[in-house]
Every structure is written in structure tokens, then in C-alpha cells.
XYZ file of C-alpha atoms in Angstrom:
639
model
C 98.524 -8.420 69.031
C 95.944 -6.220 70.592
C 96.618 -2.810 72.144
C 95.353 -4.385 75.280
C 98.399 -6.932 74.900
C 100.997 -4.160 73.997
C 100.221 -2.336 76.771
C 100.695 -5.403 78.960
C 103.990 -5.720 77.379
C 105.058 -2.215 77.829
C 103.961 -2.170 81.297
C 106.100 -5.451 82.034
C 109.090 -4.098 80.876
C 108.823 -0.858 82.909
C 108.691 -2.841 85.639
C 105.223 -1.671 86.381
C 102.926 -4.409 88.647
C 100.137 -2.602 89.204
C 98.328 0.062 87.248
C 95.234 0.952 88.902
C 92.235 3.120 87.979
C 90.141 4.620 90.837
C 86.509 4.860 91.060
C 84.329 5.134 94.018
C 80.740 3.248 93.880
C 78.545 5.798 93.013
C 80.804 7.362 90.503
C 80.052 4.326 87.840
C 78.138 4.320 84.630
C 74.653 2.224 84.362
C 72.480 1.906 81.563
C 69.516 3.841 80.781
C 67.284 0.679 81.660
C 68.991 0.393 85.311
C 69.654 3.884 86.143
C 67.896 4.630 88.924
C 70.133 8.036 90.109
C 73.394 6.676 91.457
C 76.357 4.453 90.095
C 77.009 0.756 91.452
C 79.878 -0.998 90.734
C 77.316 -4.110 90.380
C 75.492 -3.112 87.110
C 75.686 -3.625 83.470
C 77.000 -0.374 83.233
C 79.747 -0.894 85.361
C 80.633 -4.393 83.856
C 80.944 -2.399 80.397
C 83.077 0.161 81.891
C 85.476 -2.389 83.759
C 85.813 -4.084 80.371
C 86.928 -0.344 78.711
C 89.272 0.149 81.257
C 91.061 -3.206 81.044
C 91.137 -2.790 77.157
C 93.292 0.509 78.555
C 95.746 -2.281 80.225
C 94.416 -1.197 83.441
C 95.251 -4.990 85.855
C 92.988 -3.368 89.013
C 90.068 -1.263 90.185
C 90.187 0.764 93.323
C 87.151 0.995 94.852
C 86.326 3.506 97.587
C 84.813 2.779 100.872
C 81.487 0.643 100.147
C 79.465 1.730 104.035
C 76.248 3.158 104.340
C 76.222 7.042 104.263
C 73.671 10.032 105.532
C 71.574 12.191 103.810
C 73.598 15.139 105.323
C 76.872 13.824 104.746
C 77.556 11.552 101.032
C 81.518 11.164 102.145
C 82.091 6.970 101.864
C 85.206 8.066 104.163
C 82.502 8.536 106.799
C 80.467 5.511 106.077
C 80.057 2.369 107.988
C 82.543 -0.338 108.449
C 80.758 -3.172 107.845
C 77.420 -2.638 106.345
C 77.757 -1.699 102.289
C 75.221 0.819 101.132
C 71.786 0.020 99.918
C 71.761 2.411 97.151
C 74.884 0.280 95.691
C 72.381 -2.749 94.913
C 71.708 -3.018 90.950
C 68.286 -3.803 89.977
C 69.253 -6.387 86.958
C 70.750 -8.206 89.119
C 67.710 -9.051 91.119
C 65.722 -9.591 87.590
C 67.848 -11.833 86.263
C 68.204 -14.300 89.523
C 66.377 -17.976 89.465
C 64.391 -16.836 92.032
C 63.239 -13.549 90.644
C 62.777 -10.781 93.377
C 62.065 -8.179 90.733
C 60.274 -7.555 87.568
C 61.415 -5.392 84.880
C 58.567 -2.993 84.345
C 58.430 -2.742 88.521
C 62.180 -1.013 87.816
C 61.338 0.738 84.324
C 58.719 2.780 85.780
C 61.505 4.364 88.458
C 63.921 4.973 85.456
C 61.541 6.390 83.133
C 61.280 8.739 86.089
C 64.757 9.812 85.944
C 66.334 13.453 85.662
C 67.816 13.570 82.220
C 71.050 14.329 83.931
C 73.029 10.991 84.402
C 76.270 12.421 85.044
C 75.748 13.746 88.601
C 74.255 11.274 91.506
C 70.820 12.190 92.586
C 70.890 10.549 95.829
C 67.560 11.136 96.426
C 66.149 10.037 93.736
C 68.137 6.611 94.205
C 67.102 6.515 97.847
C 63.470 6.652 97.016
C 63.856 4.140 94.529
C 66.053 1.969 96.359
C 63.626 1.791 98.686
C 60.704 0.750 96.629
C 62.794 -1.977 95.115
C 64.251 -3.773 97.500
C 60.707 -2.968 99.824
C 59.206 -5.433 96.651
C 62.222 -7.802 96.676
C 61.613 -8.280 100.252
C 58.073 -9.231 100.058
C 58.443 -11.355 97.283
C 60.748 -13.473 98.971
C 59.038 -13.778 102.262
C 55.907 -14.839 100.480
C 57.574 -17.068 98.382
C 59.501 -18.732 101.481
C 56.014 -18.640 103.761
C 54.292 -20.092 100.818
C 56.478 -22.972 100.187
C 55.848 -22.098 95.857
C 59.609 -21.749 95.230
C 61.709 -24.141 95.730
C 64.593 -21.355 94.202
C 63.772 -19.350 96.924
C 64.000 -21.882 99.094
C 67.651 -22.204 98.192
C 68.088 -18.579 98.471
C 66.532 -18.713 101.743
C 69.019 -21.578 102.398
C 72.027 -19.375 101.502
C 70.289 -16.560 103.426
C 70.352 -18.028 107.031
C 74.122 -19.375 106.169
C 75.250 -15.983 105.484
C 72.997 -13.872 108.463
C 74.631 -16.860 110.663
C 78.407 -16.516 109.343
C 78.305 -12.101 109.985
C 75.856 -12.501 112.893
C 78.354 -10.204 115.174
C 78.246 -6.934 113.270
C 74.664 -7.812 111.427
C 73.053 -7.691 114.345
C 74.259 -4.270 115.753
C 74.134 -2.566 112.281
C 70.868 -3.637 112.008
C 69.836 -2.461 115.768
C 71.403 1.031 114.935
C 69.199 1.419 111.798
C 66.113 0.524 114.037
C 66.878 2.685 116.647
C 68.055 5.878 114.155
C 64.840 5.430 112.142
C 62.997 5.364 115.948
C 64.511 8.434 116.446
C 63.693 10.673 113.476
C 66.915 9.278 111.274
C 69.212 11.174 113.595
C 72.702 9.997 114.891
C 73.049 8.576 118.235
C 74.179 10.919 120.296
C 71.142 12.952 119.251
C 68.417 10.545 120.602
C 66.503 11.981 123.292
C 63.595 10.981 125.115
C 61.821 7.211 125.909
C 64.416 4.852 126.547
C 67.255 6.901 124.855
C 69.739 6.931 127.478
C 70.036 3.235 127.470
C 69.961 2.768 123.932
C 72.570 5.711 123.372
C 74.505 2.955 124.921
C 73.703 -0.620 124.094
C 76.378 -1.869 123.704
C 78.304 0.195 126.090
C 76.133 0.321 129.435
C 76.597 1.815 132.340
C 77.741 0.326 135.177
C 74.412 -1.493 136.667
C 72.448 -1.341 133.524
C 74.283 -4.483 131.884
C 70.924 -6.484 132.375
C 68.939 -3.763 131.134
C 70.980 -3.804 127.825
C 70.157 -7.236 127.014
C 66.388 -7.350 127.908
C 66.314 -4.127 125.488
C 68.410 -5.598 122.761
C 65.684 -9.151 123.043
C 62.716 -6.275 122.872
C 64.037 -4.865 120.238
C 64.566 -8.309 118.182
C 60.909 -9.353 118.713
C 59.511 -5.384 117.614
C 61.392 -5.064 114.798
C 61.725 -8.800 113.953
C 61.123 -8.021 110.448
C 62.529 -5.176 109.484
C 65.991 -6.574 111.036
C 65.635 -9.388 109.062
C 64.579 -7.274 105.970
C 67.948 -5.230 106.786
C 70.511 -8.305 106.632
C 68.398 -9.675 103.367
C 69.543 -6.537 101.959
C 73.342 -6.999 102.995
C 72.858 -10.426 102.044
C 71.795 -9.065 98.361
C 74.887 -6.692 98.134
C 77.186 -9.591 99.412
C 75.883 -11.795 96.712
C 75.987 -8.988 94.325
C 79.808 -8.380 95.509
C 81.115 -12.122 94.735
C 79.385 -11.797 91.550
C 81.814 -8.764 90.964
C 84.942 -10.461 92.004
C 83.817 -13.105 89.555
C 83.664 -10.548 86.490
C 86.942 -8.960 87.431
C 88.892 -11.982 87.222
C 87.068 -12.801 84.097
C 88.113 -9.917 82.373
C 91.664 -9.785 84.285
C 91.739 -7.038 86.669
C 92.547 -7.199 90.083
C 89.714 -5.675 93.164
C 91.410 -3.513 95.267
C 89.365 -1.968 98.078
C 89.738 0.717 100.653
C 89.626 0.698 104.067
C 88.803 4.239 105.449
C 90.485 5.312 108.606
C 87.138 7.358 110.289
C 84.495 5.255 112.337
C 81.400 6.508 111.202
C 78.125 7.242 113.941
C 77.136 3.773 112.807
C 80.290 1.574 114.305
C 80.954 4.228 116.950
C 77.891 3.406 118.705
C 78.355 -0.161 119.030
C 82.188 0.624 119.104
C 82.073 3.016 122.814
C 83.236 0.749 124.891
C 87.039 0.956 123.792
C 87.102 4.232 122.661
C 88.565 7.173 124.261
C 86.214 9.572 125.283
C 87.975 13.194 125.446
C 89.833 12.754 122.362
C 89.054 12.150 118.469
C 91.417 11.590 115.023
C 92.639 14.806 113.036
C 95.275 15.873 110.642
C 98.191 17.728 111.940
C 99.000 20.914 110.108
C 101.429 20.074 106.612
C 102.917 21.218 103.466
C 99.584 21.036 101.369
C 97.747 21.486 104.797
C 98.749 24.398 106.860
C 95.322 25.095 109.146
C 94.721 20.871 109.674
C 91.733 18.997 109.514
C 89.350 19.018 112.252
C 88.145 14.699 111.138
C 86.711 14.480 114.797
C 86.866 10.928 114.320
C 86.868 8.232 117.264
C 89.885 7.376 118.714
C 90.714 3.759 119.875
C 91.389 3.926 123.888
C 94.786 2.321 123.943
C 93.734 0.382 127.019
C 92.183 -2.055 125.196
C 94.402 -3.023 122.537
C 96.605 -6.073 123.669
C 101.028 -7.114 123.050
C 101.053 -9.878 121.403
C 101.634 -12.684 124.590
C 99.630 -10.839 126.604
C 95.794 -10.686 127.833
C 95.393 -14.344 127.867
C 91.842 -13.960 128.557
C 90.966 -11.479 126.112
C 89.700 -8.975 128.127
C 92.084 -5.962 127.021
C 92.111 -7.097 123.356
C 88.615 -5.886 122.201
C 90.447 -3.044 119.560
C 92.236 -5.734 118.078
C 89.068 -8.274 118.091
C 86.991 -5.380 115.885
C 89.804 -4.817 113.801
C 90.017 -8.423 112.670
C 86.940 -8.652 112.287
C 86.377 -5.428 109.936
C 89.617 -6.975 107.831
C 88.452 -10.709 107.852
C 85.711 -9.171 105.717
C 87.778 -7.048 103.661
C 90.406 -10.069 102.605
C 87.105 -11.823 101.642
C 85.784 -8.958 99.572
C 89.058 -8.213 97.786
C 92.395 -8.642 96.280
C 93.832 -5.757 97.887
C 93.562 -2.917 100.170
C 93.966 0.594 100.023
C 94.952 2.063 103.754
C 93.625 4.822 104.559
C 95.565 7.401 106.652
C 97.927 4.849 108.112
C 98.694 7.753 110.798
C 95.388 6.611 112.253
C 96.500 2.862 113.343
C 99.889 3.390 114.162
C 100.526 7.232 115.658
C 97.222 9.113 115.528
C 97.207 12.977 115.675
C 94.562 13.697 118.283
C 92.739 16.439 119.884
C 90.835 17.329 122.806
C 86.116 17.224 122.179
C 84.157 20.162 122.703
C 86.621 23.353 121.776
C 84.653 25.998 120.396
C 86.827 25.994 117.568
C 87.626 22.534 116.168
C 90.761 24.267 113.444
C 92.541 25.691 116.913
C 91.919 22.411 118.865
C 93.449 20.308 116.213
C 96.856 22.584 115.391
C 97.366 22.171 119.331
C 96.905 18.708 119.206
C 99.412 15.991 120.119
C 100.475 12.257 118.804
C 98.762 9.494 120.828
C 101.747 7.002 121.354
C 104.504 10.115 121.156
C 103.397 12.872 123.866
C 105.445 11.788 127.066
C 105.784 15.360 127.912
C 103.326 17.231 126.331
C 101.911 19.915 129.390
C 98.895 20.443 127.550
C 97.878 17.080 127.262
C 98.755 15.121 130.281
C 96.083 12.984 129.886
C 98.485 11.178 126.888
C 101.617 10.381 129.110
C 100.556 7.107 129.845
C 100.230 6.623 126.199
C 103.489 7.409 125.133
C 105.747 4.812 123.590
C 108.397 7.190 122.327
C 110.788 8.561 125.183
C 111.330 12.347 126.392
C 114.948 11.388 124.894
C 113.761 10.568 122.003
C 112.317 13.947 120.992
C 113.257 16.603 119.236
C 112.027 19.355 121.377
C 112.752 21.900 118.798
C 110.330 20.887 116.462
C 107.088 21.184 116.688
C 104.838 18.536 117.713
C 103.614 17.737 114.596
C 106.651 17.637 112.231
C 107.852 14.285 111.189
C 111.091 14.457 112.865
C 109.223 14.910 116.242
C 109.902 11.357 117.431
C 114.151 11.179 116.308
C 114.718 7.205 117.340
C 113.175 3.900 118.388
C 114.330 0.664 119.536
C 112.772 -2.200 117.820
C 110.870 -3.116 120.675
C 109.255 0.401 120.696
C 108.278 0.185 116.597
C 106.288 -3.115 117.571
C 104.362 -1.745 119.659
C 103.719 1.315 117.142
C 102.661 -1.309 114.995
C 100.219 -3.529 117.115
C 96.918 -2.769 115.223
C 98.891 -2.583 111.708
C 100.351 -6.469 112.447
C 96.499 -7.380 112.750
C 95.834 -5.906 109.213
C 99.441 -7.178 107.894
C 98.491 -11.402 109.309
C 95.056 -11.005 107.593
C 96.538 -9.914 104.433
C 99.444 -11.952 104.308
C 96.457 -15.408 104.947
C 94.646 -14.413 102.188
C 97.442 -12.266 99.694
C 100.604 -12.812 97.955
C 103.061 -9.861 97.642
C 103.457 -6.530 99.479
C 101.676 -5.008 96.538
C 97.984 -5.885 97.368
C 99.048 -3.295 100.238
C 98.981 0.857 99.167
C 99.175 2.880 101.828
C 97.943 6.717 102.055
C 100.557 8.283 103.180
C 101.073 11.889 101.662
C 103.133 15.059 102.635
C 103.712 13.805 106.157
C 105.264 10.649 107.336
C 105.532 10.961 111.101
C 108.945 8.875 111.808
C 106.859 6.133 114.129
C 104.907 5.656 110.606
C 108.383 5.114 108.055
C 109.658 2.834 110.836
C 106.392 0.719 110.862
C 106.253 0.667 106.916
C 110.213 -0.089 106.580
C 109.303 -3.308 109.241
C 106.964 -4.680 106.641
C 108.167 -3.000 103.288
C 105.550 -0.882 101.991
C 105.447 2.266 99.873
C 103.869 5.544 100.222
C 101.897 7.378 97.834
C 103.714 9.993 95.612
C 101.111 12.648 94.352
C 103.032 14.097 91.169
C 101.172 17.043 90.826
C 101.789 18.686 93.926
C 105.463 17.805 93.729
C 107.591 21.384 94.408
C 110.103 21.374 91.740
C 112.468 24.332 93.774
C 112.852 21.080 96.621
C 114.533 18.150 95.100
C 114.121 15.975 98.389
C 110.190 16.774 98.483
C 107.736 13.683 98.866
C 105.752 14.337 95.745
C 108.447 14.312 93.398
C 108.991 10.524 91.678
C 112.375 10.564 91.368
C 112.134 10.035 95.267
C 109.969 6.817 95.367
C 110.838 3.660 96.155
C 109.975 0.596 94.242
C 107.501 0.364 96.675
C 105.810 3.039 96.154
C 102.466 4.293 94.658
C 102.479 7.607 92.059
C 99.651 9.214 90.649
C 98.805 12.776 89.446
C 95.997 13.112 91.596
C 93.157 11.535 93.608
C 89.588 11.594 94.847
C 90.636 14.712 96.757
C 92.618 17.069 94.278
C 91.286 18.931 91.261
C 91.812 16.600 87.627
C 95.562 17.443 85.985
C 94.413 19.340 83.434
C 92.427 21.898 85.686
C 95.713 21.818 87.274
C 97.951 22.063 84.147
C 95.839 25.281 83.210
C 96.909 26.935 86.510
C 100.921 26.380 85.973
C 99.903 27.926 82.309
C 98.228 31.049 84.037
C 101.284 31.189 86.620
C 103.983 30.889 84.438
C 104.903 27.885 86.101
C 104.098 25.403 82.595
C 107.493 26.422 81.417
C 109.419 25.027 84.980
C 107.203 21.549 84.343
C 108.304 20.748 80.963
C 112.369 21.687 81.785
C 111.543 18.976 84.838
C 109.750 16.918 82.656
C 112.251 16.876 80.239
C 114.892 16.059 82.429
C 112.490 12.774 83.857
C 111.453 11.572 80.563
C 115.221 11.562 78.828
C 114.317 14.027 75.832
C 118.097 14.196 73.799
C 119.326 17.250 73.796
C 119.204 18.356 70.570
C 115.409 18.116 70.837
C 115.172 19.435 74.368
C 114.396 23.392 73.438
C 111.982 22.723 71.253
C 110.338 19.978 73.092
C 110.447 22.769 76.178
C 108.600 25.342 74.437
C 106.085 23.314 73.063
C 104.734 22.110 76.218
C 105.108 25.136 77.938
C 101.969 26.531 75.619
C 100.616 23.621 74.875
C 98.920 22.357 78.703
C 97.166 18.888 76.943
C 100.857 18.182 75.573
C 102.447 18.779 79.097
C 99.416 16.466 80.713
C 100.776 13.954 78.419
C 104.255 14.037 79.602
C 103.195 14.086 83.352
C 101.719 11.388 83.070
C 104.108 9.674 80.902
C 106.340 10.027 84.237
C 104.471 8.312 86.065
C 105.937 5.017 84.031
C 109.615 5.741 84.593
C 110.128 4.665 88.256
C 111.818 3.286 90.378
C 107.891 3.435 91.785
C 106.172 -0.281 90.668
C 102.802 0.796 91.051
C 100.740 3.601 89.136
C 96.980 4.857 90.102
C 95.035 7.093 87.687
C 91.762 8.366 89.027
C 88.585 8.080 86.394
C 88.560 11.977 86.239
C 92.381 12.512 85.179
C 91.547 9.388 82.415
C 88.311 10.604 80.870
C 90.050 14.842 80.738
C 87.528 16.402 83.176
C 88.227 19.636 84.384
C 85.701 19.151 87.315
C 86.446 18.362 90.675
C 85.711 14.739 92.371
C 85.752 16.353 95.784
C 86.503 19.622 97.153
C 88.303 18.736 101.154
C 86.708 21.029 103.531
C 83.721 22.177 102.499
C 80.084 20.456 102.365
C 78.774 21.155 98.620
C 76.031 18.635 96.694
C 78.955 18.570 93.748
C 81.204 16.864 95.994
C 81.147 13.142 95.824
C 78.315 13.399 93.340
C 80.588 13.250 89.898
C 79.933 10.019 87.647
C 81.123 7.859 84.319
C 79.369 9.226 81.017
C 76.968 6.719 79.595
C 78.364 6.896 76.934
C 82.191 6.798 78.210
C 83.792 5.402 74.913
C 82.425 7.994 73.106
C 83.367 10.851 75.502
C 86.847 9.405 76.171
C 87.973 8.702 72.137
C 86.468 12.172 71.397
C 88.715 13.509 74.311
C 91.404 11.454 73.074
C 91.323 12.772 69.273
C 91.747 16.413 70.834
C 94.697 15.147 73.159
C 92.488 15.982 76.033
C 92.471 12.861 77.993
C 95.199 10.328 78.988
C 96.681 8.450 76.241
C 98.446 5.549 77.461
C 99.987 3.649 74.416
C 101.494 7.170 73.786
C 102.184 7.749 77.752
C 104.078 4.430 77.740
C 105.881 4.980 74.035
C 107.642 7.948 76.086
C 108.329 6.478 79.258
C 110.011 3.380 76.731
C 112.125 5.681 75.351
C 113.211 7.145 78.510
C 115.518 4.071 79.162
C 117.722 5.163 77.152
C 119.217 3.508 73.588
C 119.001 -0.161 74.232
C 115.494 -0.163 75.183
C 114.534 1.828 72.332
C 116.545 -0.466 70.071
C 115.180 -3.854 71.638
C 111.274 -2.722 71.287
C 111.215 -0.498 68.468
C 108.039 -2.328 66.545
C 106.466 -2.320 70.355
C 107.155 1.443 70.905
C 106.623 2.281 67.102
C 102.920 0.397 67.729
C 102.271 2.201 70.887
C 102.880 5.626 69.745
C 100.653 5.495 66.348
C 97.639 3.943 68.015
C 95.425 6.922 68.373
C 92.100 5.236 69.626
C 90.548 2.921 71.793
């Protein structure tokens, strides 16, 4: 039996269904021979490092939000909805089709170019080269088409019109906001000045007389840039292909897709998006545990006006949130076999706060909740929102506590849940099982939220390592999951366990860990003390255990972020601050060599070992029923 298969095993009798491994786009491996700056989740690289994790007994890959980002901002939670990003496209790919849009010395001349540095993304490097690339793959084709010589690309062409005519809605206006940014000096929208900008500011949302206006611009705009729209979908036609291929491989090699949809709108969907959004208010964070000052998102806000009850709105008119909401997730289903949620918070209760305050950290801790502000002096504006009652409030906490909102009727939680039953039908039409569902919610679960999750039974996420051990009802801690829920010692957004394990060391805190750990993982007593004092000195041997807790339950789902596997000690990305390291980390080349090296010094995860404890953890009968399997797990010492 192979590790792989052991693992499998081990993971089935823990009751574990999902064990994911996190990686965001650019964060993947490529060869030397398709390196061209960035990681895509499309290239040979990638396909080698899927197959590595799965030999791990990884069953899924989460993905991070695939949209197009800006040179002054690389955050995929900021990226568009809808469009995936050009500098995700993998130049083999494009080689190796029948109808060959690219020639491999064309692409060997940009990757002989190369900084020697592959570990970091140079974005603009890849943007330049990106460019060139798919600049040649476009011309190709067209010739090929006008020319009538390929009756490949013919086919392609074929498959090309199909797709542009199946997306048209949000092709077209993704495509319009690229012509008019580039038309503008590459600046956002509400930064377009001069000419015609006032009407094109607001294409899709025009003011009141200007309707007619709107559309003869949008037609002048189709036959001026005829080409380069059409050179714009060819590319999302490219990725799409490139993305089925994908799906494809991970079913091949047996590991579930998992994707994520981000909670911001990005400048991208907002413009085409004004129309039923509110204007005076954007998405924040409230202040929390791990988040005492907020954060300031100043994302768009859906204008509650325009989503629709269920049974009501025959005509449509009022149900244009819900209409781009199905339409964002009828891509998504499509794309994957399951869906990370981003900030829930932001589709059922959002914490909102009021544009143009000269200091965004003081606007958002004096924010309110959309749907739960029926009394809120400071925000009248929101009392037509509310859905939660002046009754049910408690006025003695503050507005952003989680206990704010006390009680609901079921009527009420429904109609807290109106844009998360859009997401929920999609999913359940294309998905078996709650668990293609994980949800971010982290130290705050607003009570409008656990009512909406406990009406369709989904978890939360449990983030181990910021669980405070003096509070044994706090969030993070895993004892206090539910089989529902999601644990992991860290994500995209907190620094790698072992940067984290050297900390507790430095604080004196290592010591408090292991008597926890010990506790979780079932060490007899007559071994306890020692066991104690060896991972209080010892911070690789107390990773080890942490992670081994993961395993132990009653949570059925476990994520591990590629920077907590491989032993980094840097940072993925740093919240609050806008650095070129953040978002910028990637995948060795040569991974297996980096991780078993790691592994031999018991500086990155181990998970035969990592299971082997949590198996003996359940006590006597489980040890005696898969001795060989646990005896197997915990002498296996590479991979």
C-alpha cells in the first residue's frame, strides 16, 4: 500500500472529508522553460505540484480569487468577478494545442530573460510578457481564421463564438471597462476626466435622460475598439479553456477544485455594477478580538432596494442584486467543485460605513450593520434597512458585538439570508454535500450570521493558532468546532506556524501549548511531563503536535496553507499594509527537494506522523485495531 493510500485510510477513520491545501494562482511553481515571472495554476509546474500534494493525501486545492488585478494593488480579494487574470494563462498550453497559437522559441526568448529569482512573482516582468504572448496568439489566430489555412483554427474559432455567445452579459462590459481604463491612462473609473468621461463614468448606470446616449456610446465603442474587444474575450476564452483543462487533471489525479469567491467588488464590476449599489455607504470590518482598530475594505455595498423576497417582483425590476449574483455563481459552480465564502458578513449582515470621512479607521469603528440598525441616531439613513427589531437589541452592547441582534423569528432569518439562498440553490444544482461549502467566518459571528448558517448547516472556520488558551469557550480553539466546521493553523493572511511557534518560545508561552496540546492529543500520563518539556524547547516538535490537532475533531474538514506545509517562516500576506512582498510569495521549483529536506530536519508538516498522533488520540481500541496502519504512518520519514 502506498503512503498516499495510508493516508487515505487514516484520514477515513478520523472522520476527516476534506483535507485541503491552499494556494492562490500566482503562488504556483512552473518550470524553467514556462516561467515567465508569475505562477499559474495551468502549467506544467503546477500539474507536478498538484500531483506532490495529492501523494501528501491532500483530496482538494483551494484556489484564491482568479480576477484581474492592478498594477497598484496585486490583492486577488480586490480583483474582478468575472474576468480571470491574463497573467494566469500558461504558455505550453498554447504550444501544445492543434491549432498552435505559439511557438516555443517565441516563449524561450521571454524566459531566458528571467530574474534568477523564481520564488517571488515579478509581476512586471509577467505583464510584459503576457502581453507579447498572447499579442502573437492573437494574430496568429485571426490570420489563420481570415485566411481560411486552418481548418483547427477553424474549430477553435467555432468554440470561440460559442463561448463569447454563452458569457456575452459580463464579456461585454469587462471588456468595455478595459477599453475605456486603457483610454484613460489605465486609471480606475471614477478617475476619468475629460472627453466623454462623464457618460462613460456611467455606462451602465446613466443619468436620468442620458439612457439613449449610453447605448449610441456603448455601439461607438464596439465598432472603435472592435478588435481589441474581441482580442479581450479570446483571451478569457484561452483561460476558460485552460481552466476545464485543470478540472480535468484534478480529477485525474483525485483531488477535488475548490474555489473562492471574494466578498469585495473590485473598480472593474463596480462600474458596470452602480446601478444597485448604495451610494453613501461601503463594506468594512467591525472592530474584533484579533482586530481591535477594524478594517477600512471601502468596498461597494449592495442597495437593498434592489434585492427581491422570494414571491415577489414578478417583473424583475427590484431583483437586479440577485440577477448579478447568479450570474457571478452560475460561473463559479461551472468552474469548481466547491466554494470558499468569503466574509459571509458581507451577503447576509454587512458592517458598513459612511464615504468620504477624512479618516476611513474612525468611520468604520462608528459604523453600523445594514439589516440590524433600526435605531441607530447616527445612521438614520439605515432604518429602513433594518430587519432586526429595536426589541430585539441588546442596547448594552456595542453595535458591533455579536450579541447585538439577541433574537429572530424565522421569517426575519430568511430575509437575512436572501442573497445567501441564491448562492445555497446554485450550489445545491450543481454539488452534493454541505461540504463543497467553507465559509470565512473568524473571531466574529454576528448572531444574524449563526442563524443563517444553522438554517443551512454550515461550519465556520477555526484558526488554531490564534486560539486563547486562558478562554475555553473562544472560537479558535478546536475543541469548540462542530463537525461542520473548517480548522487550520493559519491562512493567506497570518504569519506560517512556525514563525508563530518561535514567538510562544520567546514569550514563554511554548510551555502553555504543549500542556494544551497534551491534553487534545491524549498523551498517557505517565509520558505527559516529559512529552511537556520536550515541546516546550523544541518549537518544530510543538508545530508537529499542532498540527496533529487539527485531525482529532469533531471538525470534518482540515485546510493547510502551502506556506505552513513547505516550513516557511515568511509571510503570504501582511493585512493592512501595501508592501511588493505581499501576495508575491511562490512554490520552489524544486518543491520536493525543499519540502523532504525540510522534512528530514522536522521543519515542515509531516502528515503520516501528524495523523499517527491524532490515531492514537482515540484512545486504546483505535490504537489496537490499526496498529500496522499507525506503526506505517509514524516510520515513514519521506515523501
Amino acid at each position: 500500500m502506498k503512503m498516499q493510500e495510508k493516508i487515505d485510510s487514516a484520514l477515513k477513520i478520523l472522520g476527516i472529508k476534506n483535507f485541503l491545501i491552499g494556494i492562490h494562482d500566482a503562488a504556483f511553481p512552473s518550470l524553467a522553460e514556462e516561467d515567465l515571472g508569475r505562477g499559474t495554476p495551468y502549467s506544467d509546474g503546477a500539474t507536478e505540484f498538484l500531483e506532490f500534494a495529492r501523494s501528501l493525501g491532500f483530496n482538494g486545492v483551494q484556489l484564491g480569487p482568479q480576477g484581474i488585478t492592478t498594477a497598484a494593488n496585486a490583492s486577488p480579494y480586490d480583483s474582478s468577478f468575472f474576468s480571470k487574470n491574463q497573467l494566469s494563462l500558461a504558455p505550453q498550453a498554447l504550444i501544445r494545442l492543434d491549432c498552435q497559437l505559439l511557438d516555443a522559441d517565441k516563449t524561450a526568448k521571454f524566459t531566458a530573460g528571467l530574474p534568477a529569482d523564481s520564488t517571488r512573482v515579478n509581476n512586471v516582468f509577467a505583464s510584459v510578457a503576457i502581453g507579447g504572448l498572447t499579442g502573437e496568439a492573437w494574430t496568429r489566430f485571426r490570420r489563420e481564421i481570415m485566411q481560411g489555412k486552418s481548418a483547427t483554427c477553424n474549430t477553435l474559432n467555432n468554440s470561440f463564438v460559442q463561448y463569447c455567445r454563452q458569457n456575452y452579459a459580463w464579456l461585454e462590459r469587462d471588456a468595455l471597462y478595459q477599453v475605456l481604463r486603457q483610454h484613460y491612462g489605465d486609471r480606475t473609473w471614477k478617475l476619468w476626466t475629460g472627453g466623454k468621461a462623464r457618460l462613460d463614468k456611467h455606462l451602465f448606470a446613466p443619468f436620468t435622460g442620458q439612457e439613449e446616449a449610453a447605448i449610441r456610446r456603448i455601439e461607438d465603442l464596439h465598432r472603435q475598439y472592435s478588435e481589441t474587444i474581441e482580442e479581450y474575450c479570446f483571451i478569457q476564452f484561452l483561460l476558460a479553456g485552460q481552466h476545464k483543462d485543470l478540472q480535468t487533471k484534478c480529477r485525474q489525479i483525485g483531488l477535488k477544485l475548490f474555489g473562492d469567491c471574494q466578498i469585495g467588488l473590485s473598480g472593474r464590476d463596480a462600474w458596470s455594477a452602480q446601478s444597485f449599489l448604495l451610494s453613501d455607504y461601503v463594506m468594512g470590518a467591525p472592530p474584533s478580538r484579533t482586530n481591535p482598530e477594524g478594517q477600512p475594505w471601502n468596498y461597494p455595498v449592495f442597495d437593498p432596494d434592489y434585492y427581491s423576497v422570494e414571491g415577489e417582483d414578478e417583473d424583475g425590476s427590484s431583483d437586479a442584486v440577485a440577477c448579478f449574483v447568479r450570474q457571478r455563481m452560475d460561473k463559479l459552480v461551472d468552474e469548481f467543485d466547491g466554494l470558499r465564502l468569503d466574509h459571509p458578513h458581507g451577503l447576509v449582515c454587512p458592517w458598513v460605513y459612511k464615504v468620504g470621512q477624512d479618516d476611513p479607521f474612525e468611520a468604520v469603528q462608528n459604523g453600523a450593520r445594514l439589516f440590524a440598525s433600526p435605531m441607530v441616531t447616527d445612521h438614520p439613513a439605515l432604518i429602513k434597512y433594518a430587519i432586526a427589531r429595536p426589541d430585539q437589541l441588546n442596547k448594552k452592547k456595542p453595535r458591533f458585538d455579536d450579541n447585538w441582534v439577541t433574537d429572530l423569528d424565522d421569517q426575519q432569518v430568511h430575509r437575512y439570508a436572501r442573497l445567501f439562498e441564491v448562492i445555497m440553490k446554485k450550489a445545491k444544482e450543481k454539488w452534493s454535500g454541505l461540504d463543497t461549502i467553507a465559509c470565512e467566518i473568524l473571531s466574529t459571528q454576528p448572531y444574524p450570521v449563526k442563524r443563517v448558517m444553522e438554517l443551512y448547516g454550515l461550519g465556520r472556520f477555526r484558526v488554531t493558532q490564534k486560539a486563547d488558551l486562558d478562554n475555553d469557550l473562544d472560537v479558535y480553539r478546536s475543541e469548540n468546532a462542530q463537525p461542520e466546521d473548517w480548522l487550520m493553523l493559519g491562512n493567506h493572511d497570518t504569519p506560517p506556524i512556525w514563525r508563530v511557534a518561535e514567538r510562544w518560545f520567546d514569550e514563554r508561552r511554548s510551555a502553555r501549548q504543549a500542556e494544551y496540546l497534551a491534553r487534545r492529543l491524549g498523551v498517557p500520563e505517565e509520558k505527559r511531563r516529559d512529552w511537556i518539556e520536550h515541546l516546550s524547547i523544541d518549537t518544530d516538535a510543538l508545530v508537529q503536535a499542532k498540527f496533529a490537532e487539527l485531525f482529532v475533531g469533531p471538525a470534518q474538514n482540515v485546510m493547510v496553507y502551502f506556506t505552513d506545509l513547505l516550513g516557511s517562516i515568511e509571510t503570504y500576506n501582511q493585512p493592512g499594509i501595501v508592501s511588493d512582498d505581499n501576495w508575491s510569495l511562490r512554490v520552489p521549483r524544486d518543491f520536493k527537494k525543499y519540502y523532504n529536506e525540510k522534512l528530514a530536519k522536522n521543519s515542515a508538516l509531516n502528515i503520516p506522523k501528524a495523523l499517527a498522533l491524532a490515531l492514537r488520540s482515540k484512545g486504546d481500541g483505535v490504537i489496537a485495531e490499526n496498529h500496522e496502519l499507525i506503526r506505517q504512518l509514524e516510520e515513514n520519514d519521506s515523501c
